[in-house]
């Protein structure tokens, strides 16, 4: 299994975090991309590259709105160049990064177009100017300059053939899962750690791939998982509450519960939707955490001692999940309990299971 640790973007701290994660045996490190809440993700990844030599590095996740696709492609390709081929681009439709600009997640149509453009740029292909999405109200066409010659299409000219960066799409609902199945190098399910929900996401992707004439057996899957490893169950549940509410919200973001669930969990998800305060995003004491029951945390997240964590992770691996981005064990916490949970996970779960 390949385990990625998820952290905030910290331009000054990322090199040390990456060095520690690499030493502990993590496969990779994902950084959040939310410009109003933390530092620049690509600066952080570049610094992380200087503090490590084998650790993979990626965005967890960027979005399709706050940067032009050419800018995103050039940024992650630059990280890939600095890190000698260790970069991965994780992308979704946007959440807090857009909320702090007064916007909801990107539309499905624009998101799929953006992912297509990313693939083109990162593969050394080109994008037509009329698809670049820059309004004439913002910048008129280049033809108005009456140049002797000018580019006729958009491509990143400095990339080398070996600069290709894998694209991973964070996916919760069936429509985004389908987009990922059509275009992504890896489908990163964000549906929780419940085995039935993960199985549903994988089957949804396989059906979409088949409809798009893409071999469903060649799809690669991963999962974002909120996990707290602790021998003190009560303390673990407390630590998991904020992250669980954050990730669970994706399954009810627009008011309709997504994926298979039971009545009790449906009630919790609906209450998370009603209570969610973006100004308290991810906080353990956020208003939305009051909707989260211990039973729901046990179902949606992985919380318990090392043996329990191994059992739950192995069950997902048996379904075909071999890449896990672990939220909840970041090194950017001041909580002694959270630091001990990270250390216990590294010693007794990561060590025996990690690639």
mmCIF file of C-alpha atoms in Angstrom:
data_model
loop_
_atom_site.group_PDB
_atom_site.id
_atom_site.type_symbol
_atom_site.label_atom_id
_atom_site.label_comp_id
_atom_site.label_asym_id
_atom_site.label_seq_id
_atom_site.Cartn_x
_atom_site.Cartn_y
_atom_site.Cartn_z
ATOM 1 C CA UNK A 1 0.000 0.000 0.000
ATOM 2 C CA UNK A 2 1.126 3.536 -0.744
ATOM 3 C CA UNK A 3 0.431 6.045 2.032
ATOM 4 C CA UNK A 4 0.473 9.803 1.543
ATOM 5 C CA UNK A 5 0.390 12.199 4.477
ATOM 6 C CA UNK A 6 -1.820 15.277 4.057
ATOM 7 C CA UNK A 7 -0.646 18.628 5.430
ATOM 8 C CA UNK A 8 -1.315 22.328 5.109
ATOM 9 C CA UNK A 9 0.783 24.320 2.645
ATOM 10 C CA UNK A 10 3.646 25.757 4.671
ATOM 11 C CA UNK A 11 6.320 27.499 2.584
ATOM 12 C CA UNK A 12 8.717 27.718 5.551
ATOM 13 C CA UNK A 13 7.911 24.366 7.152
ATOM 14 C CA UNK A 14 7.452 22.037 4.186
ATOM 15 C CA UNK A 15 11.102 21.033 3.809
ATOM 16 C CA UNK A 16 11.279 19.805 7.406
ATOM 17 C CA UNK A 17 7.882 18.108 7.164
ATOM 18 C CA UNK A 18 8.929 16.312 3.985
ATOM 19 C CA UNK A 19 12.210 15.170 5.528
ATOM 20 C CA UNK A 20 10.383 13.772 8.544
ATOM 21 C CA UNK A 21 7.725 12.060 6.420
ATOM 22 C CA UNK A 22 10.346 10.462 4.189
ATOM 23 C CA UNK A 23 12.308 9.236 7.203
ATOM 24 C CA UNK A 24 9.138 7.746 8.711
ATOM 25 C CA UNK A 25 8.393 5.756 5.568
ATOM 26 C CA UNK A 26 5.557 7.694 3.946
ATOM 27 C CA UNK A 27 5.269 7.210 0.189
ATOM 28 C CA UNK A 28 4.176 10.774 -0.477
ATOM 29 C CA UNK A 29 3.033 14.116 0.888
ATOM 30 C CA UNK A 30 -0.035 16.038 -0.250
ATOM 31 C CA UNK A 31 -0.471 19.730 0.538
ATOM 32 C CA UNK A 32 -3.730 21.652 0.672
ATOM 33 C CA UNK A 33 -4.292 24.333 -1.980
ATOM 34 C CA UNK A 34 -6.493 27.020 -0.430
ATOM 35 C CA UNK A 35 -4.982 30.457 -0.965
ATOM 36 C CA UNK A 36 -6.916 32.301 1.748
ATOM 37 C CA UNK A 37 -6.189 29.704 4.442
ATOM 38 C CA UNK A 38 -2.580 28.652 3.886
ATOM 39 C CA UNK A 39 0.533 29.442 1.862
ATOM 40 C CA UNK A 40 1.042 28.703 -1.811
ATOM 41 C CA UNK A 41 0.954 24.995 -2.536
ATOM 42 C CA UNK A 42 3.568 25.010 -5.302
ATOM 43 C CA UNK A 43 6.050 27.012 -3.240
ATOM 44 C CA UNK A 44 5.464 24.510 -0.423
ATOM 45 C CA UNK A 45 5.985 21.527 -2.726
ATOM 46 C CA UNK A 46 9.164 23.048 -4.118
ATOM 47 C CA UNK A 47 10.502 23.499 -0.602
ATOM 48 C CA UNK A 48 9.427 19.942 0.229
ATOM 49 C CA UNK A 49 11.441 18.720 -2.751
ATOM 50 C CA UNK A 50 14.566 20.327 -1.295
ATOM 51 C CA UNK A 51 14.057 18.477 1.988
ATOM 52 C CA UNK A 52 13.544 15.017 0.504
ATOM 53 C CA UNK A 53 14.896 12.693 -2.152
ATOM 54 C CA UNK A 54 12.336 9.903 -2.666
ATOM 55 C CA UNK A 55 9.080 11.261 -1.200
ATOM 56 C CA UNK A 56 6.372 11.840 -3.812
ATOM 57 C CA UNK A 57 4.823 15.314 -3.764
ATOM 58 C CA UNK A 58 1.371 16.492 -4.769
ATOM 59 C CA UNK A 59 -1.547 18.864 -4.369
ATOM 60 C CA UNK A 60 -4.352 17.555 -2.210
ATOM 61 C CA UNK A 61 -6.118 19.154 -3.951
ATOM 62 C CA UNK A 62 -5.927 22.103 -6.329
ATOM 63 C CA UNK A 63 -8.990 23.271 -8.265
ATOM 64 C CA UNK A 64 -10.020 24.245 -11.768
ATOM 65 C CA UNK A 65 -10.899 27.884 -11.093
ATOM 66 C CA UNK A 66 -8.214 29.870 -9.282
ATOM 67 C CA UNK A 67 -5.490 29.297 -11.905
ATOM 68 C CA UNK A 68 -5.570 28.914 -15.668
ATOM 69 C CA UNK A 69 -4.875 25.319 -16.741
ATOM 70 C CA UNK A 70 -1.611 26.404 -18.388
ATOM 71 C CA UNK A 71 -0.479 28.001 -15.119
ATOM 72 C CA UNK A 72 -1.367 24.908 -13.088
ATOM 73 C CA UNK A 73 0.378 22.635 -15.576
ATOM 74 C CA UNK A 74 3.516 24.789 -15.590
ATOM 75 C CA UNK A 75 3.544 24.971 -11.784
ATOM 76 C CA UNK A 76 3.301 21.226 -11.183
ATOM 77 C CA UNK A 77 5.722 20.520 -14.044
ATOM 78 C CA UNK A 78 8.183 22.874 -12.349
ATOM 79 C CA UNK A 79 7.807 20.953 -9.084
ATOM 80 C CA UNK A 80 8.324 17.752 -11.049
ATOM 81 C CA UNK A 81 11.524 19.126 -12.578
ATOM 82 C CA UNK A 82 12.890 20.289 -9.211
ATOM 83 C CA UNK A 83 12.016 16.965 -7.544
ATOM 84 C CA UNK A 84 13.390 14.802 -10.373
ATOM 85 C CA UNK A 85 10.052 13.316 -11.353
ATOM 86 C CA UNK A 86 8.285 12.974 -7.999
ATOM 87 C CA UNK A 87 5.244 15.199 -8.582
ATOM 88 C CA UNK A 88 1.563 14.287 -8.825
ATOM 89 C CA UNK A 89 -1.284 16.702 -9.545
ATOM 90 C CA UNK A 90 -4.348 16.161 -7.369
ATOM 91 C CA UNK A 91 -7.371 18.193 -8.463
ATOM 92 C CA UNK A 92 -11.026 18.650 -7.574
ATOM 93 C CA UNK A 93 -13.810 21.135 -8.272
ATOM 94 C CA UNK A 94 -12.811 23.396 -5.382
ATOM 95 C CA UNK A 95 -14.176 23.983 -1.904
ATOM 96 C CA UNK A 96 -12.676 26.402 0.626
ATOM 97 C CA UNK A 97 -10.444 27.999 -2.033
ATOM 98 C CA UNK A 98 -13.576 29.071 -3.900
ATOM 99 C CA UNK A 99 -15.760 29.758 -0.861
ATOM 100 C CA UNK A 100 -13.261 32.427 0.188
ATOM 101 C CA UNK A 101 -13.728 34.043 -3.223
ATOM 102 C CA UNK A 102 -17.507 33.949 -2.867
ATOM 103 C CA UNK A 103 -17.954 30.992 -5.207
ATOM 104 C CA UNK A 104 -19.269 27.422 -5.165
ATOM 105 C CA UNK A 105 -17.375 24.494 -6.753
ATOM 106 C CA UNK A 106 -16.722 24.600 -10.490
ATOM 107 C CA UNK A 107 -19.438 23.441 -12.861
ATOM 108 C CA UNK A 108 -19.080 19.912 -14.181
ATOM 109 C CA UNK A 109 -18.685 21.111 -17.765
ATOM 110 C CA UNK A 110 -15.900 23.562 -16.947
ATOM 111 C CA UNK A 111 -14.181 21.049 -14.679
ATOM 112 C CA UNK A 112 -14.046 18.342 -17.331
ATOM 113 C CA UNK A 113 -12.755 20.846 -19.900
ATOM 114 C CA UNK A 114 -10.056 21.943 -17.450
ATOM 115 C CA UNK A 115 -8.915 18.361 -16.805
ATOM 116 C CA UNK A 116 -8.742 17.775 -20.575
ATOM 117 C CA UNK A 117 -6.631 20.892 -20.968
ATOM 118 C CA UNK A 118 -4.313 19.822 -18.150
ATOM 119 C CA UNK A 119 -3.771 16.482 -19.857
ATOM 120 C CA UNK A 120 -2.997 18.252 -23.108
ATOM 121 C CA UNK A 121 -0.515 20.683 -21.577
ATOM 122 C CA UNK A 122 1.246 18.038 -19.481
ATOM 123 C CA UNK A 123 1.460 15.661 -22.448
ATOM 124 C CA UNK A 124 3.140 18.256 -24.660
ATOM 125 C CA UNK A 125 -0.031 18.806 -26.672
ATOM 126 C CA UNK A 126 -1.777 22.123 -27.371
ATOM 127 C CA UNK A 127 -5.063 23.829 -26.517
ATOM 128 C CA UNK A 128 -6.921 25.992 -29.030
ATOM 129 C CA UNK A 129 -7.119 29.672 -28.136
ATOM 130 C CA UNK A 130 -10.906 29.640 -28.374
ATOM 131 C CA UNK A 131 -10.963 27.022 -25.589
ATOM 132 C CA UNK A 132 -8.640 28.912 -23.254
ATOM 133 C CA UNK A 133 -11.540 30.640 -21.525
ATOM 134 C CA UNK A 134 -10.129 34.162 -21.311
ATOM 135 C CA UNK A 135 -12.869 36.686 -21.931
ATOM 136 C CA UNK A 136 -12.261 39.541 -24.379
ATOM 137 C CA UNK A 137 -13.502 41.832 -21.610
ATOM 138 C CA UNK A 138 -10.402 40.833 -19.650
ATOM 139 C CA UNK A 139 -7.862 40.641 -22.493
ATOM 140 C CA UNK A 140 -8.607 41.145 -26.228
ATOM 141 C CA UNK A 141 -7.326 38.600 -28.788
ATOM 142 C CA UNK A 142 -3.619 38.737 -29.604
ATOM 143 C CA UNK A 143 -4.475 39.478 -33.254
ATOM 144 C CA UNK A 144 -5.371 43.013 -32.212
ATOM 145 C CA UNK A 145 -1.662 43.697 -31.678
ATOM 146 C CA UNK A 146 -1.008 43.224 -35.430
ATOM 147 C CA UNK A 147 2.224 41.325 -34.750
ATOM 148 C CA UNK A 148 4.388 40.032 -37.583
ATOM 149 C CA UNK A 149 3.840 36.572 -36.115
ATOM 150 C CA UNK A 150 2.326 35.134 -32.939
ATOM 151 C CA UNK A 151 1.358 31.791 -31.378
ATOM 152 C CA UNK A 152 -1.724 30.188 -32.968
ATOM 153 C CA UNK A 153 -2.460 27.825 -30.098
ATOM 154 C CA UNK A 154 -1.499 27.366 -26.470
ATOM 155 C CA UNK A 155 1.199 24.882 -25.474
ATOM 156 C CA UNK A 156 3.944 24.686 -22.851
ATOM 157 C CA UNK A 157 7.076 24.794 -24.954
ATOM 158 C CA UNK A 158 9.695 24.030 -22.310
ATOM 159 C CA UNK A 159 8.412 20.606 -21.219
ATOM 160 C CA UNK A 160 10.405 17.477 -21.990
ATOM 161 C CA UNK A 161 8.824 14.093 -22.803
ATOM 162 C CA UNK A 162 9.764 12.782 -19.352
ATOM 163 C CA UNK A 163 8.054 15.722 -17.603
ATOM 164 C CA UNK A 164 4.618 14.066 -17.755
ATOM 165 C CA UNK A 165 2.911 14.449 -14.363
ATOM 166 C CA UNK A 166 0.095 12.050 -13.361
ATOM 167 C CA UNK A 167 -3.322 13.630 -12.792
ATOM 168 C CA UNK A 168 -5.463 12.367 -9.915
ATOM 169 C CA UNK A 169 -9.077 13.530 -9.618
ATOM 170 C CA UNK A 170 -10.691 13.716 -6.169
ATOM 171 C CA UNK A 171 -14.175 12.297 -6.695
ATOM 172 C CA UNK A 172 -17.293 11.937 -4.565
ATOM 173 C CA UNK A 173 -20.426 12.083 -6.732
ATOM 174 C CA UNK A 174 -21.172 9.873 -9.734
ATOM 175 C CA UNK A 175 -20.684 12.676 -12.270
ATOM 176 C CA UNK A 176 -17.217 13.648 -11.066
ATOM 177 C CA UNK A 177 -16.299 9.975 -10.652
ATOM 178 C CA UNK A 178 -17.301 9.542 -14.297
ATOM 179 C CA UNK A 179 -15.141 12.489 -15.377
ATOM 180 C CA UNK A 180 -12.235 10.952 -13.492
ATOM 181 C CA UNK A 181 -12.862 7.585 -15.133
ATOM 182 C CA UNK A 182 -12.672 9.219 -18.559
ATOM 183 C CA UNK A 183 -9.555 11.309 -18.019
ATOM 184 C CA UNK A 184 -7.593 10.727 -14.800
ATOM 185 C CA UNK A 185 -4.485 8.664 -14.252
ATOM 186 C CA UNK A 186 -5.947 7.748 -10.866
ATOM 187 C CA UNK A 187 -9.439 8.100 -9.406
ATOM 188 C CA UNK A 188 -9.140 9.302 -5.813
ATOM 189 C CA UNK A 189 -12.409 8.476 -4.090
ATOM 190 C CA UNK A 190 -13.516 10.889 -1.382
ATOM 191 C CA UNK A 191 -16.503 8.942 -0.088
ATOM 192 C CA UNK A 192 -15.228 7.894 3.332
ATOM 193 C CA UNK A 193 -13.762 4.589 4.500
ATOM 194 C CA UNK A 194 -16.996 2.591 4.465
ATOM 195 C CA UNK A 195 -16.389 -0.471 2.293
ATOM 196 C CA UNK A 196 -19.795 -0.383 0.590
ATOM 197 C CA UNK A 197 -19.438 3.272 -0.334
ATOM 198 C CA UNK A 198 -15.960 2.691 -1.753
ATOM 199 C CA UNK A 199 -17.184 -0.333 -3.716
ATOM 200 C CA UNK A 200 -20.018 1.813 -5.122
ATOM 201 C CA UNK A 201 -17.542 4.496 -6.217
ATOM 202 C CA UNK A 202 -15.335 1.961 -7.956
ATOM 203 C CA UNK A 203 -18.242 0.349 -9.788
ATOM 204 C CA UNK A 204 -19.497 3.783 -10.868
ATOM 205 C CA UNK A 205 -16.058 4.520 -12.318
ATOM 206 C CA UNK A 206 -15.821 1.202 -14.136
ATOM 207 C CA UNK A 207 -19.210 1.697 -15.767
ATOM 208 C CA UNK A 208 -18.245 5.210 -16.878
ATOM 209 C CA UNK A 209 -14.935 3.992 -18.279
ATOM 210 C CA UNK A 210 -16.653 1.277 -20.259
ATOM 211 C CA UNK A 211 -19.119 3.796 -21.693
ATOM 212 C CA UNK A 212 -16.154 5.947 -22.765
ATOM 213 C CA UNK A 213 -14.417 2.979 -24.435
ATOM 214 C CA UNK A 214 -11.733 2.984 -21.744
ATOM 215 C CA UNK A 215 -10.731 -0.399 -20.317
ATOM 216 C CA UNK A 216 -12.271 -0.514 -16.802
ATOM 217 C CA UNK A 217 -9.729 -3.115 -15.703
ATOM 218 C CA UNK A 218 -6.927 -0.612 -16.247
ATOM 219 C CA UNK A 219 -8.339 2.045 -13.927
ATOM 220 C CA UNK A 220 -6.246 2.950 -10.888
ATOM 221 C CA UNK A 221 -7.949 3.807 -7.613
ATOM 222 C CA UNK A 222 -7.035 5.553 -4.394
ATOM 223 C CA UNK A 223 -8.923 7.042 -1.469
ATOM 224 C CA UNK A 224 -8.785 10.023 0.839
ATOM 225 C CA UNK A 225 -9.296 8.605 4.330
ATOM 226 C CA UNK A 226 -9.705 10.367 7.650
ATOM 227 C CA UNK A 227 -7.772 8.203 10.130
ATOM 228 C CA UNK A 228 -6.771 8.436 13.778
ATOM 229 C CA UNK A 229 -4.651 5.637 15.220
ATOM 230 C CA UNK A 230 -4.876 5.510 19.006
ATOM 231 C CA UNK A 231 -5.304 2.999 21.801
ATOM 232 C CA UNK A 232 -7.525 5.550 23.554
ATOM 233 C CA UNK A 233 -10.770 5.314 21.597
ATOM 234 C CA UNK A 234 -12.415 8.291 23.283
ATOM 235 C CA UNK A 235 -9.455 10.542 22.522
ATOM 236 C CA UNK A 236 -9.319 9.219 18.952
ATOM 237 C CA UNK A 237 -12.981 9.983 18.338
ATOM 238 C CA UNK A 238 -12.432 13.527 19.558
ATOM 239 C CA UNK A 239 -9.449 13.993 17.241
ATOM 240 C CA UNK A 240 -11.380 12.600 14.268
ATOM 241 C CA UNK A 241 -14.460 14.776 14.644
ATOM 242 C CA UNK A 242 -13.319 17.833 12.680
ATOM 243 C CA UNK A 243 -11.801 15.915 9.774
ATOM 244 C CA UNK A 244 -14.779 13.595 9.575
ATOM 245 C CA UNK A 245 -17.212 16.501 9.272
ATOM 246 C CA UNK A 246 -15.025 18.090 6.584
ATOM 247 C CA UNK A 247 -14.796 15.001 4.384
ATOM 248 C CA UNK A 248 -18.361 13.846 5.034
ATOM 249 C CA UNK A 249 -19.677 17.181 3.788
ATOM 250 C CA UNK A 250 -18.496 16.317 0.272
ATOM 251 C CA UNK A 251 -21.126 13.559 0.248
ATOM 252 C CA UNK A 252 -23.917 16.056 0.881
ATOM 253 C CA UNK A 253 -22.388 19.305 -0.415
ATOM 254 C CA UNK A 254 -25.407 20.358 -2.479
ATOM 255 C CA UNK A 255 -28.048 19.014 -0.085
ATOM 256 C CA UNK A 256 -28.556 15.532 -1.544
ATOM 257 C CA UNK A 257 -26.812 12.576 0.090
ATOM 258 C CA UNK A 258 -24.499 10.822 -2.381
ATOM 259 C CA UNK A 259 -23.763 7.108 -2.374
ATOM 260 C CA UNK A 260 -25.147 4.188 -0.366
ATOM 261 C CA UNK A 261 -25.836 4.918 3.292
ATOM 262 C CA UNK A 262 -28.131 3.889 6.130
ATOM 263 C CA UNK A 263 -30.837 6.049 7.682
ATOM 264 C CA UNK A 264 -28.780 7.096 10.716
ATOM 265 C CA UNK A 265 -25.835 8.170 8.600
ATOM 266 C CA UNK A 266 -28.154 9.965 6.203
ATOM 267 C CA UNK A 267 -29.522 11.994 9.103
ATOM 268 C CA UNK A 268 -25.991 12.912 10.206
ATOM 269 C CA UNK A 269 -24.994 13.942 6.691
ATOM 270 C CA UNK A 270 -28.070 16.122 6.319
ATOM 271 C CA UNK A 271 -27.347 17.808 9.641
ATOM 272 C CA UNK A 272 -23.715 18.411 8.632
ATOM 273 C CA UNK A 273 -25.020 20.139 5.511
ATOM 274 C CA UNK A 274 -27.377 22.322 7.543
ATOM 275 C CA UNK A 275 -24.786 23.254 10.160
ATOM 276 C CA UNK A 276 -21.640 23.627 8.052
ATOM 277 C CA UNK A 277 -19.775 26.847 8.811
ATOM 278 C CA UNK A 278 -16.978 27.479 6.307
ATOM 279 C CA UNK A 279 -15.406 29.924 8.759
ATOM 280 C CA UNK A 280 -14.814 26.893 11.016
ATOM 281 C CA UNK A 281 -13.689 24.598 8.189
ATOM 282 C CA UNK A 282 -11.980 21.457 9.528
ATOM 283 C CA UNK A 283 -11.929 22.655 13.140
ATOM 284 C CA UNK A 284 -12.544 20.112 15.887
ATOM 285 C CA UNK A 285 -14.851 22.605 17.622
ATOM 286 C CA UNK A 286 -16.691 23.709 14.477
ATOM 287 C CA UNK A 287 -20.478 23.989 14.522
ATOM 288 C CA UNK A 288 -20.774 21.123 12.052
ATOM 289 C CA UNK A 289 -18.980 18.683 14.361
ATOM 290 C CA UNK A 290 -21.963 18.733 16.706
ATOM 291 C CA UNK A 291 -23.861 16.742 14.084
ATOM 292 C CA UNK A 292 -21.246 13.981 14.019
ATOM 293 C CA UNK A 293 -21.966 10.975 16.232
ATOM 294 C CA UNK A 294 -19.387 8.468 17.442
ATOM 295 C CA UNK A 295 -21.160 5.784 15.421
ATOM 296 C CA UNK A 296 -20.890 7.883 12.264
ATOM 297 C CA UNK A 297 -17.168 8.507 12.838
ATOM 298 C CA UNK A 298 -16.615 4.765 13.199
ATOM 299 C CA UNK A 299 -18.370 4.153 9.899
ATOM 300 C CA UNK A 300 -17.075 7.042 7.790
ATOM 301 C CA UNK A 301 -13.525 7.286 9.149
ATOM 302 C CA UNK A 302 -10.979 4.812 10.508
ATOM 303 C CA UNK A 303 -10.547 5.303 14.239
ATOM 304 C CA UNK A 304 -8.987 2.843 16.652
ATOM 305 C CA UNK A 305 -5.891 0.936 17.664
ATOM 306 C CA UNK A 306 -3.297 -0.273 15.133
ATOM 307 C CA UNK A 307 -4.928 -3.672 14.618
ATOM 308 C CA UNK A 308 -8.272 -2.019 13.848
ATOM 309 C CA UNK A 309 -6.650 0.429 11.412
ATOM 310 C CA UNK A 310 -4.836 -2.396 9.633
ATOM 311 C CA UNK A 311 -8.051 -4.413 9.332
ATOM 312 C CA UNK A 312 -10.009 -1.497 7.851
ATOM 313 C CA UNK A 313 -7.239 -0.495 5.442
ATOM 314 C CA UNK A 314 -6.748 -4.082 4.333
ATOM 315 C CA UNK A 315 -10.478 -4.376 3.582
ATOM 316 C CA UNK A 316 -10.253 -1.365 1.249
ATOM 317 C CA UNK A 317 -7.049 -2.673 -0.301
ATOM 318 C CA UNK A 318 -8.807 -5.968 -1.031
ATOM 319 C CA UNK A 319 -11.350 -3.987 -3.078
ATOM 320 C CA UNK A 320 -8.558 -2.541 -5.227
ATOM 321 C CA UNK A 321 -7.529 0.616 -3.349
ATOM 322 C CA UNK A 322 -3.744 0.752 -3.198
ATOM 323 C CA UNK A 323 -3.158 4.471 -2.628
ATOM 324 C CA UNK A 324 -4.316 6.183 0.569
ATOM 325 C CA UNK A 325 -4.107 9.882 1.386
ATOM 326 C CA UNK A 326 -4.363 10.008 5.165
ATOM 327 C CA UNK A 327 -5.973 13.042 6.761
ATOM 328 C CA UNK A 328 -5.813 13.586 10.515
ATOM 329 C CA UNK A 329 -2.158 12.703 11.133
ATOM 330 C CA UNK A 330 -0.496 15.843 9.839
ATOM 331 C CA UNK A 331 2.706 17.151 11.407
ATOM 332 C CA UNK A 332 1.267 20.652 11.465
ATOM 333 C CA UNK A 333 -0.677 20.084 14.693
ATOM 334 C CA UNK A 334 0.126 21.348 18.177
ATOM 335 C CA UNK A 335 -1.955 18.639 19.862
ATOM 336 C CA UNK A 336 0.158 16.123 21.838
ATOM 337 C CA UNK A 337 -2.568 13.511 21.309
ATOM 338 C CA UNK A 338 -2.505 14.036 17.542
ATOM 339 C CA UNK A 339 1.292 13.820 17.475
ATOM 340 C CA UNK A 340 1.177 10.535 19.380
ATOM 341 C CA UNK A 341 -1.508 9.222 16.995
ATOM 342 C CA UNK A 342 0.782 9.994 14.048
ATOM 343 C CA UNK A 343 3.738 8.318 15.723
ATOM 344 C CA UNK A 344 1.712 5.202 16.590
ATOM 345 C CA UNK A 345 0.422 4.957 13.018
ATOM 346 C CA UNK A 346 3.934 5.202 11.625
ATOM 347 C CA UNK A 347 5.328 2.566 13.981
ATOM 348 C CA UNK A 348 2.563 -0.014 13.905
ATOM 349 C CA UNK A 349 0.565 0.530 10.690
ATOM 350 C CA UNK A 350 2.740 2.312 8.141
ATOM 351 C CA UNK A 351 5.810 0.193 8.861
ATOM 352 C CA UNK A 352 4.170 -3.205 8.153
ATOM 353 C CA UNK A 353 1.783 -2.091 5.378
ATOM 354 C CA UNK A 354 3.544 0.683 3.469
ATOM 355 C CA UNK A 355 5.400 0.159 0.204
#
